CSV table of C-alpha atoms in Angstrom, one decimal:
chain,number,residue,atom,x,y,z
A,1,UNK,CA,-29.8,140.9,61.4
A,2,UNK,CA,-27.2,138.3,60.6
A,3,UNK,CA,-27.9,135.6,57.8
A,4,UNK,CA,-27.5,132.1,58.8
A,5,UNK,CA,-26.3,129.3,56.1
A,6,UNK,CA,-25.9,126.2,57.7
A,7,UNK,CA,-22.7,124.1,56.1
A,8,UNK,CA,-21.9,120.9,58.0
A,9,UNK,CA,-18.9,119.0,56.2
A,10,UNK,CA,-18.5,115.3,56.5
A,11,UNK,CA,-14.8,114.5,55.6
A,12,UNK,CA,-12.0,113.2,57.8
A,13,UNK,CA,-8.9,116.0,57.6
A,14,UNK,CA,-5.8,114.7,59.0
A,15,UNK,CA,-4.4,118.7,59.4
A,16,UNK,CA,-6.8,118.1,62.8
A,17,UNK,CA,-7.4,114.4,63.6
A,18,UNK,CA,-10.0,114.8,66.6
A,19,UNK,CA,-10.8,118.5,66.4
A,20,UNK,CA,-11.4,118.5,62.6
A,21,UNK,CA,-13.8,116.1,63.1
A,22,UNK,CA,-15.2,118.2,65.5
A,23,UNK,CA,-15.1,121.6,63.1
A,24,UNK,CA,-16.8,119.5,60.5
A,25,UNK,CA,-19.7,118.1,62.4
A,26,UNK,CA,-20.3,121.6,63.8
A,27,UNK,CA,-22.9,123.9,62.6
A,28,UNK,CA,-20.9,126.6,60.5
A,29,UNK,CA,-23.1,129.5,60.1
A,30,UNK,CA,-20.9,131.7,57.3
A,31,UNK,CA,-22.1,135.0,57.8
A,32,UNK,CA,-21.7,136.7,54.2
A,33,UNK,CA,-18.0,135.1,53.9
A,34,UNK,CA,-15.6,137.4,51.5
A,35,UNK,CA,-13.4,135.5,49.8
A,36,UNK,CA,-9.5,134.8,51.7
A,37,UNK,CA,-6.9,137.3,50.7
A,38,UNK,CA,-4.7,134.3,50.8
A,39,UNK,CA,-2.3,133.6,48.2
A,40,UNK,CA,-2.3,137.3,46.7
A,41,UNK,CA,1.6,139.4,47.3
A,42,UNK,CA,-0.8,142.7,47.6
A,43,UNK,CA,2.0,145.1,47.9
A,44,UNK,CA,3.9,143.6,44.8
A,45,UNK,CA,0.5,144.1,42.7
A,46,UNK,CA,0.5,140.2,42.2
A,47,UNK,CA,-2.9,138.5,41.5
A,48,UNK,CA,-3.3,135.0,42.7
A,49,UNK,CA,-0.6,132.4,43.2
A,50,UNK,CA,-1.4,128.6,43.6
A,51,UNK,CA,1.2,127.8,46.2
A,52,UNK,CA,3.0,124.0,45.5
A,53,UNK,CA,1.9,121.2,47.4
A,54,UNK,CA,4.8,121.6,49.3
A,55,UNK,CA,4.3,124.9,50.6
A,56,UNK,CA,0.8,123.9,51.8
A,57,UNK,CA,2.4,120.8,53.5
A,58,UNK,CA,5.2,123.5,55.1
A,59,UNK,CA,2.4,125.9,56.5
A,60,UNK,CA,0.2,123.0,58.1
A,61,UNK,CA,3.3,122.2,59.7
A,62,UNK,CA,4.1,125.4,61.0
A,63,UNK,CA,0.6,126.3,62.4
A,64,UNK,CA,1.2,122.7,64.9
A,65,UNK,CA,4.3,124.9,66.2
A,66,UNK,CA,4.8,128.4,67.7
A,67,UNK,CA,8.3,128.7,65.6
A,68,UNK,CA,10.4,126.1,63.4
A,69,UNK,CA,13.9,125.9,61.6
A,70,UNK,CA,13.8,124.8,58.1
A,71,UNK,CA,15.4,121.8,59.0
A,72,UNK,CA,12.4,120.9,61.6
A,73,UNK,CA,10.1,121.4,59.2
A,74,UNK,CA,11.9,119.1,56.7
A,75,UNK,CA,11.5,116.4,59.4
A,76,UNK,CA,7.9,116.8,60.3
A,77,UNK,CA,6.8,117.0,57.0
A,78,UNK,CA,9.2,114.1,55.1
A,79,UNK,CA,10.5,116.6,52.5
A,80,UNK,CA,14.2,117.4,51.3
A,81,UNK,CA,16.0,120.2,52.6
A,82,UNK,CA,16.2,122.5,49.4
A,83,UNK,CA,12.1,121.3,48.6
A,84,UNK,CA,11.6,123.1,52.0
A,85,UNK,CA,13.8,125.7,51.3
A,86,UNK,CA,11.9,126.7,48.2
A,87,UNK,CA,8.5,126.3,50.2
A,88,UNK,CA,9.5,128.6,52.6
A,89,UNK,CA,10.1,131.0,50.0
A,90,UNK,CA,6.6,130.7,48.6
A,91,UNK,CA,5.0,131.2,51.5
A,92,UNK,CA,7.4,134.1,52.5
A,93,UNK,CA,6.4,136.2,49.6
A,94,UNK,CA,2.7,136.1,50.4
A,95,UNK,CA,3.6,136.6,53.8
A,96,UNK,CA,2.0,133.8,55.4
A,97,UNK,CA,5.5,133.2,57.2
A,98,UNK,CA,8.0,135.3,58.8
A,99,UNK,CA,10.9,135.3,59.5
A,100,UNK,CA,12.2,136.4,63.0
A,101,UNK,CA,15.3,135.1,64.6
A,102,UNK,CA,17.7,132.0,64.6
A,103,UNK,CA,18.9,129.3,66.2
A,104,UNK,CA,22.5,129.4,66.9
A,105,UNK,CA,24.3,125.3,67.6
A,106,UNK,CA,27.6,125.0,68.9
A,107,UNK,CA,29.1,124.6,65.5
A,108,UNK,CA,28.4,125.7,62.0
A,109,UNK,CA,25.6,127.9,60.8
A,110,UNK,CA,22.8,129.2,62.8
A,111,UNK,CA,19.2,128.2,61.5
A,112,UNK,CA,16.4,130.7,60.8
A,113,UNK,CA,13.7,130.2,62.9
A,114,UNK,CA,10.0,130.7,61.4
A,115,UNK,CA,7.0,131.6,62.8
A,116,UNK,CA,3.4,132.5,61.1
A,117,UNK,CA,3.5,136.2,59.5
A,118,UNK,CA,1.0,138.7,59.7
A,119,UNK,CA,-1.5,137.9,56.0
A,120,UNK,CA,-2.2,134.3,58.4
A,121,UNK,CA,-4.8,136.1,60.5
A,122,UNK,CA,-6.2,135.0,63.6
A,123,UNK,CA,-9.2,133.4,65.4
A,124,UNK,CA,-12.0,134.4,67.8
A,125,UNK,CA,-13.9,132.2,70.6
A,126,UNK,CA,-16.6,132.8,72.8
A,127,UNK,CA,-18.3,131.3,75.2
A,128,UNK,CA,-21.4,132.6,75.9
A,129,UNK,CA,-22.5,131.7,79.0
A,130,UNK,CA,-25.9,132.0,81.2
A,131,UNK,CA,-23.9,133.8,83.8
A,132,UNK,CA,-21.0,135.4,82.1
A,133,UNK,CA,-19.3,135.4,78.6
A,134,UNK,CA,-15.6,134.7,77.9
A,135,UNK,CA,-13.5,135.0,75.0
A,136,UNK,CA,-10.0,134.2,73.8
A,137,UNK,CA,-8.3,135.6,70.6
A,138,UNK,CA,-5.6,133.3,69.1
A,139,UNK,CA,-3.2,133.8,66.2
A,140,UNK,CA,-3.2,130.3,64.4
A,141,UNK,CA,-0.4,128.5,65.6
A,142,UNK,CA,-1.8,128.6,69.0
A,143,UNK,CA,-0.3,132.0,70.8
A,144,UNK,CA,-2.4,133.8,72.9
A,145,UNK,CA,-3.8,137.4,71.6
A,146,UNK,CA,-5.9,138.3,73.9
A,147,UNK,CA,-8.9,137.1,76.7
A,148,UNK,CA,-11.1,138.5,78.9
A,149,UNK,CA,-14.6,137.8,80.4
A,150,UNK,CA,-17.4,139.6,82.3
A,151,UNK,CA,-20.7,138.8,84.5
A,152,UNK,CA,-22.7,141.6,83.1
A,153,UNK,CA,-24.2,140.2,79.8
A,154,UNK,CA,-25.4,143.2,78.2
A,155,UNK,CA,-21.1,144.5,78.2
A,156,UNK,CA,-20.6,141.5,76.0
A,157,UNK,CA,-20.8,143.3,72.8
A,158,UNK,CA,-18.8,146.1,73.7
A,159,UNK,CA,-15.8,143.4,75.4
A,160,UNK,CA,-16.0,141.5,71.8
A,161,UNK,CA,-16.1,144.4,70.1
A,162,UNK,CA,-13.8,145.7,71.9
A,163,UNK,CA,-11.1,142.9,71.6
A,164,UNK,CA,-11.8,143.2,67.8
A,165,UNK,CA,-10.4,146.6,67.1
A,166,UNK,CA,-7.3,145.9,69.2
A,167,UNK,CA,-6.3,142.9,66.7
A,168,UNK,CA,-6.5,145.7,63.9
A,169,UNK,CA,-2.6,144.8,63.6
A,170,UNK,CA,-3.4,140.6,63.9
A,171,UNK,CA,-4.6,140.4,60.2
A,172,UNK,CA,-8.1,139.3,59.0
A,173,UNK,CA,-10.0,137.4,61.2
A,174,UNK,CA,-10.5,133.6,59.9
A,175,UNK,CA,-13.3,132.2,62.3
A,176,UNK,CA,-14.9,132.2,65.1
A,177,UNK,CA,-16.3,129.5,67.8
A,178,UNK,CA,-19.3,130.3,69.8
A,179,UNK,CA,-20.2,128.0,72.6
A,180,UNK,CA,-23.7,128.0,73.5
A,181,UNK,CA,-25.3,126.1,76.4
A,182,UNK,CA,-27.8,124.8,74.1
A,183,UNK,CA,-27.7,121.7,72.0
A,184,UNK,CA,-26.2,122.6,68.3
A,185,UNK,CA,-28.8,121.2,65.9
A,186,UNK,CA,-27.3,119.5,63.2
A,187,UNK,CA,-28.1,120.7,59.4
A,188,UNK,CA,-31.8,119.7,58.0
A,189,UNK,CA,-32.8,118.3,61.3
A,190,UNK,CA,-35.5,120.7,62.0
A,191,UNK,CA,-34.1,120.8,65.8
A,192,UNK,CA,-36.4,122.9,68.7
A,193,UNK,CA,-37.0,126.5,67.2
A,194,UNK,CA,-37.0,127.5,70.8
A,195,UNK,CA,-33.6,125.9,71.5
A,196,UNK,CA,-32.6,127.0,68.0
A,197,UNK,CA,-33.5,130.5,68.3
A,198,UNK,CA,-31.4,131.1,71.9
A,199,UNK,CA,-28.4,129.8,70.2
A,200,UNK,CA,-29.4,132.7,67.1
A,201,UNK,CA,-29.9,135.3,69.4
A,202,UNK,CA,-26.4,134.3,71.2
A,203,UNK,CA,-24.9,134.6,68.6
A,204,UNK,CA,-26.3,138.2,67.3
A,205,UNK,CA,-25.8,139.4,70.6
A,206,UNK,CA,-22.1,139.3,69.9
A,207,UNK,CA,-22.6,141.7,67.2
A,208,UNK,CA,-19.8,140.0,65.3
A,209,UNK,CA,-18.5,141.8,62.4
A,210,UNK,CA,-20.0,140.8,59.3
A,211,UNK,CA,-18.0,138.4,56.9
A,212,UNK,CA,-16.8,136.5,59.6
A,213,UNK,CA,-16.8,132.8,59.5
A,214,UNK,CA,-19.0,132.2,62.6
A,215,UNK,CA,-19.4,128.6,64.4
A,216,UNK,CA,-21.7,127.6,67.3
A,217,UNK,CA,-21.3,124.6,69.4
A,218,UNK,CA,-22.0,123.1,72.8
A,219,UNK,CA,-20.1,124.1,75.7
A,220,UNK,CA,-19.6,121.3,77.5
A,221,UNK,CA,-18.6,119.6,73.9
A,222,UNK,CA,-16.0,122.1,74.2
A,223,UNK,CA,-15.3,121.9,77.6
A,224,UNK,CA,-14.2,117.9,76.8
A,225,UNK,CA,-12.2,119.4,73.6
A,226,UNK,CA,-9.7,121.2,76.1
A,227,UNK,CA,-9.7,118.0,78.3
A,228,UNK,CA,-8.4,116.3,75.2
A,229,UNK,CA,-5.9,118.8,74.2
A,230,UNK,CA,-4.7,120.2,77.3
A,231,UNK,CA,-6.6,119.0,80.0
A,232,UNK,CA,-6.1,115.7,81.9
A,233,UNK,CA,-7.5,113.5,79.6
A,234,UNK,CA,-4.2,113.6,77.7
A,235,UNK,CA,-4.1,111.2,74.8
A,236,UNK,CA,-6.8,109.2,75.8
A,237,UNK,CA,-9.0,108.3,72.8
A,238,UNK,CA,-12.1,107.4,74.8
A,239,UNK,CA,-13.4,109.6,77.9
A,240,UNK,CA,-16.8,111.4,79.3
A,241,UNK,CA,-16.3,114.8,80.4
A,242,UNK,CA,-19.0,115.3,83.0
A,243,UNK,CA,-19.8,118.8,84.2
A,244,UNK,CA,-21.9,119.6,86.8
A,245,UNK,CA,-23.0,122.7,88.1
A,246,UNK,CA,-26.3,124.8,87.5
A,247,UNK,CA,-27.0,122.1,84.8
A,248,UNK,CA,-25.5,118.8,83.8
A,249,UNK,CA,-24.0,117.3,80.6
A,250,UNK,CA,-21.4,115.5,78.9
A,251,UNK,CA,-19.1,115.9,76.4
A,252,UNK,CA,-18.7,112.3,74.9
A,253,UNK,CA,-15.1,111.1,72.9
A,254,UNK,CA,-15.1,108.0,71.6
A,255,UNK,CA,-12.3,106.3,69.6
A,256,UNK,CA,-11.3,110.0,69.1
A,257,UNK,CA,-13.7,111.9,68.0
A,258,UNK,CA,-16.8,113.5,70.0
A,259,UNK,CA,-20.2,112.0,69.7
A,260,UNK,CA,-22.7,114.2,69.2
A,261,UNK,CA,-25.5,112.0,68.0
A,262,UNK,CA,-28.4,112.7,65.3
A,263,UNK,CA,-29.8,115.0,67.1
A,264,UNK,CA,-26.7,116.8,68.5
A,265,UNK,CA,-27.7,116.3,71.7
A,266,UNK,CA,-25.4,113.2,72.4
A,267,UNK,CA,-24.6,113.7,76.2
A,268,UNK,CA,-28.0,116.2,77.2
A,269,UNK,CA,-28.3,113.9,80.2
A,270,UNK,CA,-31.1,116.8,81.4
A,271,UNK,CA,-33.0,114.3,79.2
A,272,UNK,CA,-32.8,110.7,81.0
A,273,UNK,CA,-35.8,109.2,82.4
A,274,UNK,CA,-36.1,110.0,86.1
A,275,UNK,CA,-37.6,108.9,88.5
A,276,UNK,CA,-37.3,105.6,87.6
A,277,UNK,CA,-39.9,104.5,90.5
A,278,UNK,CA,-43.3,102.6,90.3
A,279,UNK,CA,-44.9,105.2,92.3
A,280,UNK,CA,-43.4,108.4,90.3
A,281,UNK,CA,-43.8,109.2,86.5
A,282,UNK,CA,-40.6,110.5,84.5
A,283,UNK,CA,-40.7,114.2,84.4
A,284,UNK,CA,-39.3,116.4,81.7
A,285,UNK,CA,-35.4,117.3,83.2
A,286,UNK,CA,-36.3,116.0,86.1
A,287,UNK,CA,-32.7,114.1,86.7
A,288,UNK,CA,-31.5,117.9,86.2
A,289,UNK,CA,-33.3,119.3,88.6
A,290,UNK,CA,-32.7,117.1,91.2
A,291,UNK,CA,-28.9,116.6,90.3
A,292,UNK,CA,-28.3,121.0,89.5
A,293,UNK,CA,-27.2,122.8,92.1
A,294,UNK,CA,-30.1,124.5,92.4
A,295,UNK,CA,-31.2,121.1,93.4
A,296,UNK,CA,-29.1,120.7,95.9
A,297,UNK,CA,-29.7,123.9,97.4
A,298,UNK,CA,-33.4,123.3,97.7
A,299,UNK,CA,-32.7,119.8,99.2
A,300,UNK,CA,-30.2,121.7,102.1
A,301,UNK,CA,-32.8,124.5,102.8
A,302,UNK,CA,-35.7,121.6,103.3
A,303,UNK,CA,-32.8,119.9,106.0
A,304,UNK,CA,-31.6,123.1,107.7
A,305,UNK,CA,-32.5,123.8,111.1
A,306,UNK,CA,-31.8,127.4,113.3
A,307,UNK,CA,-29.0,125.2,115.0
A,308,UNK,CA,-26.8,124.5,111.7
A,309,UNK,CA,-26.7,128.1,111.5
A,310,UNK,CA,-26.8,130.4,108.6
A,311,UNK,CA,-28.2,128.3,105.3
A,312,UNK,CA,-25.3,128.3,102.6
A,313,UNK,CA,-26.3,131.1,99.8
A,314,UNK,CA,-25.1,128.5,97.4
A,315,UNK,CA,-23.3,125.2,96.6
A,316,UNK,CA,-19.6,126.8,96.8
A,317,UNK,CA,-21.0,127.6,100.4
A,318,UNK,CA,-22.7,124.1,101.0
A,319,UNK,CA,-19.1,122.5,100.0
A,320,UNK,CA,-16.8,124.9,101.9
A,321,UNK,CA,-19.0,124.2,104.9
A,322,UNK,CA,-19.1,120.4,104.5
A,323,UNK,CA,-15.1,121.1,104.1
A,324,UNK,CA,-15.3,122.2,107.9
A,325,UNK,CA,-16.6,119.2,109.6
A,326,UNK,CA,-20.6,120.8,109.4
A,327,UNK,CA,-22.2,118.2,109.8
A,328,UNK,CA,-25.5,118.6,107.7
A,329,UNK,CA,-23.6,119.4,105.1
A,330,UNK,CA,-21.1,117.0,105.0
A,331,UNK,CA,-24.0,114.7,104.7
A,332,UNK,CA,-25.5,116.5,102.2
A,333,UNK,CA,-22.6,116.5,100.1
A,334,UNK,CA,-22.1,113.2,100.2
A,335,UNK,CA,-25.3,111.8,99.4
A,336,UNK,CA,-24.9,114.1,96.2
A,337,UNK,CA,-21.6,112.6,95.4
A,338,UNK,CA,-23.0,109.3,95.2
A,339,UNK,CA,-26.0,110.3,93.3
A,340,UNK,CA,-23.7,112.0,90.8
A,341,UNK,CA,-22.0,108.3,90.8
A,342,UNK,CA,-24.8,106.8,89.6
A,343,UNK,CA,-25.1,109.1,86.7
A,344,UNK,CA,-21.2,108.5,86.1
A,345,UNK,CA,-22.3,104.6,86.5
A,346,UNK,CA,-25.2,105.0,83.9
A,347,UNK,CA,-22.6,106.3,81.2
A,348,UNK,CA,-20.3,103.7,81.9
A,349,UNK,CA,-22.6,101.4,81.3
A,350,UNK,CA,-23.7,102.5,77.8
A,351,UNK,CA,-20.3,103.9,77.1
A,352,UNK,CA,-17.6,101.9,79.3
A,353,UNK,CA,-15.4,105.1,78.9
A,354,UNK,CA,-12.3,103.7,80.5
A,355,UNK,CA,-12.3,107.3,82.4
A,356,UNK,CA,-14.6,110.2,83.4
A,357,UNK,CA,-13.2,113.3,83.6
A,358,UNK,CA,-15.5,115.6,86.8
A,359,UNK,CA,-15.8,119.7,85.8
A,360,UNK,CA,-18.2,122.2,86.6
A,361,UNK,CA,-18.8,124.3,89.8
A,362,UNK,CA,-19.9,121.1,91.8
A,363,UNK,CA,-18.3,118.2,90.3
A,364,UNK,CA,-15.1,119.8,90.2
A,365,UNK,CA,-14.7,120.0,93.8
A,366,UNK,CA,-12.6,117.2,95.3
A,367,UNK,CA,-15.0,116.6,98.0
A,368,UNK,CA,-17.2,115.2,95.2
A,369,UNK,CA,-14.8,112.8,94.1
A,370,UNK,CA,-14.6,109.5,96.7
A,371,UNK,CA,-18.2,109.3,96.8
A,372,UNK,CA,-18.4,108.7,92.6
A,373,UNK,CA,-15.4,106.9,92.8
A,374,UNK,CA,-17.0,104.3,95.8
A,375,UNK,CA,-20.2,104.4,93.6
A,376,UNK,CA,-18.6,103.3,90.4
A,377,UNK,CA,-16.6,101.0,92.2
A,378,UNK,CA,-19.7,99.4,93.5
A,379,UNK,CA,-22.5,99.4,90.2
A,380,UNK,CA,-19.9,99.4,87.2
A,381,UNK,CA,-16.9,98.8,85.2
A,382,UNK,CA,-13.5,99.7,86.8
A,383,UNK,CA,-13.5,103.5,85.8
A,384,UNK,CA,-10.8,106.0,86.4
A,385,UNK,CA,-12.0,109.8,87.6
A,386,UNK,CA,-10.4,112.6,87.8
A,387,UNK,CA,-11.1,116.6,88.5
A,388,UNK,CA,-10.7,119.0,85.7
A,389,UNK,CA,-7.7,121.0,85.8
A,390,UNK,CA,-9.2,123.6,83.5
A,391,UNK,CA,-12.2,125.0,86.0
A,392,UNK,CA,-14.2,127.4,84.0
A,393,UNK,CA,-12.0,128.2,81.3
A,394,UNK,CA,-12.1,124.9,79.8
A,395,UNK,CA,-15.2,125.8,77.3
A,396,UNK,CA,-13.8,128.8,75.9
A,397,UNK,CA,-10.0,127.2,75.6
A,398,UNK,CA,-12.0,124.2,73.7
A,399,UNK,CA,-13.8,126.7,71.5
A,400,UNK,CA,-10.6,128.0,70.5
A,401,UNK,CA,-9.1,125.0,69.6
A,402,UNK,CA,-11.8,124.6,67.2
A,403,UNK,CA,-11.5,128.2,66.1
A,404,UNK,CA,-8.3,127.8,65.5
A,405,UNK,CA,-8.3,124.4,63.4
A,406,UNK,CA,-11.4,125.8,61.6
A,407,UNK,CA,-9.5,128.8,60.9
A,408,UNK,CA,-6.1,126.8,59.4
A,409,UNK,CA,-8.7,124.5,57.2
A,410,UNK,CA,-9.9,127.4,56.0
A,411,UNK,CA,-6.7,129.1,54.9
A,412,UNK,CA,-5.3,126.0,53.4
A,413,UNK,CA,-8.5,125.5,51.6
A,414,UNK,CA,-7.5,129.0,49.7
A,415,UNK,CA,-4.0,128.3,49.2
């Protein structure tokens, strides 16, 4: 049985910018932490060393790039060549770098090139699925570890666990990101102890060793994460990730940094009034349901005749046959894409995004996209869309961003 203690942060790191705002608004559920073996030279028998200022500076530096000359590093962090010089000897010692080739110019002296060494660790996420889990180890400078998913939930443990003892040689694992799709209930808000205890028993399903440093968020939150990091989004500040597929949701970034409201369910658009109809009362999820793909499903079976043939088994089906020239469901399809442009219209509304970013099984289907694009057009503000790049894996490549930022806070915090 793991022990939850709920530690929410409220600071603004600039090691992160967006993502560290993210880590610190999350829910960190330390599961009986043991203290870093950072700053400790083990094998010399040396206790522990408070590293300079400059050495921190060099390391947070390092985990923003896969490999760095001294001379780079001098640059992104404003320091003198010999004060980097002697950083990089700090950290050496302790071997939170390591040293591993060089950079040859076409004159004078080739340059050492530095990379993280192996006392750094590494960082774990998960996203746990209805369907399927998924998870990605990373070291902390970014560099894929290790990944791997399967459909059969009850394998889960024994994938995670699995990926655990290969990373024996990785060094200690920092933290770990677990996206749930529940809402995350912020600290002391006394959220849904239904919705609460789904996200526990996510989590303990894992069967995640204990000690680590374990995280849970939202997966569409994370979904909109990897938008901003690597996804199409690019540097845009303010966007909507809007995923639908079995459910719907939306990862909201504003000026930055995501909203995820008092209640951390900013963007649970299961929740909006609908109908919104003299004759029809608002039911609970009832814009869900209608816009889900189960939704969708039940609204082709109801319009399916013997002549269109065989009923799709599902939307992938529905969208490949609309992509034929069927005619039901080309129809069908398009009435959803303009009913999912109302919902993008309702968010830009409230939010006037600038840009709305379509994921999910469904909405990440280009046949989706003129009919949001004509609906915005027609109800709200000029709004760019575009289709995720990322497809499925954008959740778990969101939670390891945060794995990983959560992971570097956490070593610098023990340096």
């Amino acid at each position: 049985m793991l022990t939850f203690v709920v530690n929410v942060g409220s600071g603004w790191d600039p090691l992160c910018s967006l993502s560290s705002e993210l880590t610190n608004a999350a829910i960190c559920q330390e599961v009986r932490c043991e203290p870093l073996a950072v700053g400790t030279r083990t094998k010399a028998g040396v206790g522990e060393v408070g590293l300079s200022a400059s050495a921190q500076d060099v390391f947070v530096a390092l985990t923003a790039r896969v490999s760095a000359t001294r001379p780079q590093l001098a640059v992104d962090c404003g320091l003198s060549k010999p004060t980097v010089s002697a950083a990089v000897s700090e950290l050496e010692a302790i071997e939170l770098i390591e040293r591993y080739g060089a950079a040859r110019g076409t004159i004078g002296r080739s340059a050492a090139i530095y990379r993280l060494g192996p006392a750094v660790g590494y960082a774990l996420a998960v996203d746990h699925g209805s369907t399927q889990v998924s998870f990605r180890a990373v070291a902390l400078d970014g560099r894929l570890l290790g990944e791997g998913n399967t459909d059969v939930l009850s394998e889960a443990r024994a994938m995670v666990r699995a990926s655990l003892r290969r990373r024996v040689r990785s060094g200690p694992l920092r933290a770990v990101v677990v996206a749930v799709s529940d809402v995350v209930t912020p600290a002391g808000r006394g959220g849904d102890p239904v919705v609460d205890g789904r996200v526990r028993d996510a989590v303990e399903a894992l069967g995640l060793p204990a000690g680590a440093a374990v995280l849970t968020e939202n997966n569409v939150n994370c979904a909109a994460v990897a938008e901003m990091r690597e996804g199409v989004a690019g540097n845009r500040e303010t966007f909507v990730y809007l995923q639908v597929g079995v459910g719907i949701g939306a990862g909201i970034v504003v000026n930055g940094r995501l909203l995820r409201g008092e209640n951390g369910a900013a963007g649970e658009l299961a929740r909006l009034a609908y109908p919104w109809t003299d004759d029809r009362s608002a039911d609970h999820e009832a814009l869900e349901a209608r816009l889900g793909s189960s939704g969708l499903l039940r609204r082709a079976r109801a319009r399916w005749s013997t002549a269109d043939g065989p009923p799709p088994r599902d939307a992938v089906a529905l969208f490949a046959l609309a992509e034929r020239g069927h005619s039901v469901a080309g129809r069908l399809v398009r009435e959803h894409s303009r009913e999912v442009g109302k919902l993008a219209a309702s968010l830009s509304a409230v939010l006037d995004p600038g840009l709305v970013v379509l994921g999910g099984g469904v909405g990440a289907n280009p046949l989706l996209t003129r009919g949001v694009v004509d609906t915005l057009a027609e109800l709200s503000w000029p709004t760019e869309v575009v289709v995720s790049r990322l497809g499925d894996r954008a959740t778990v490549l969101g939670a390891a961003q945060l794995a990983r930022e959560h992971a570097v806070r956490r070593v610098v915090a023990a340096l």
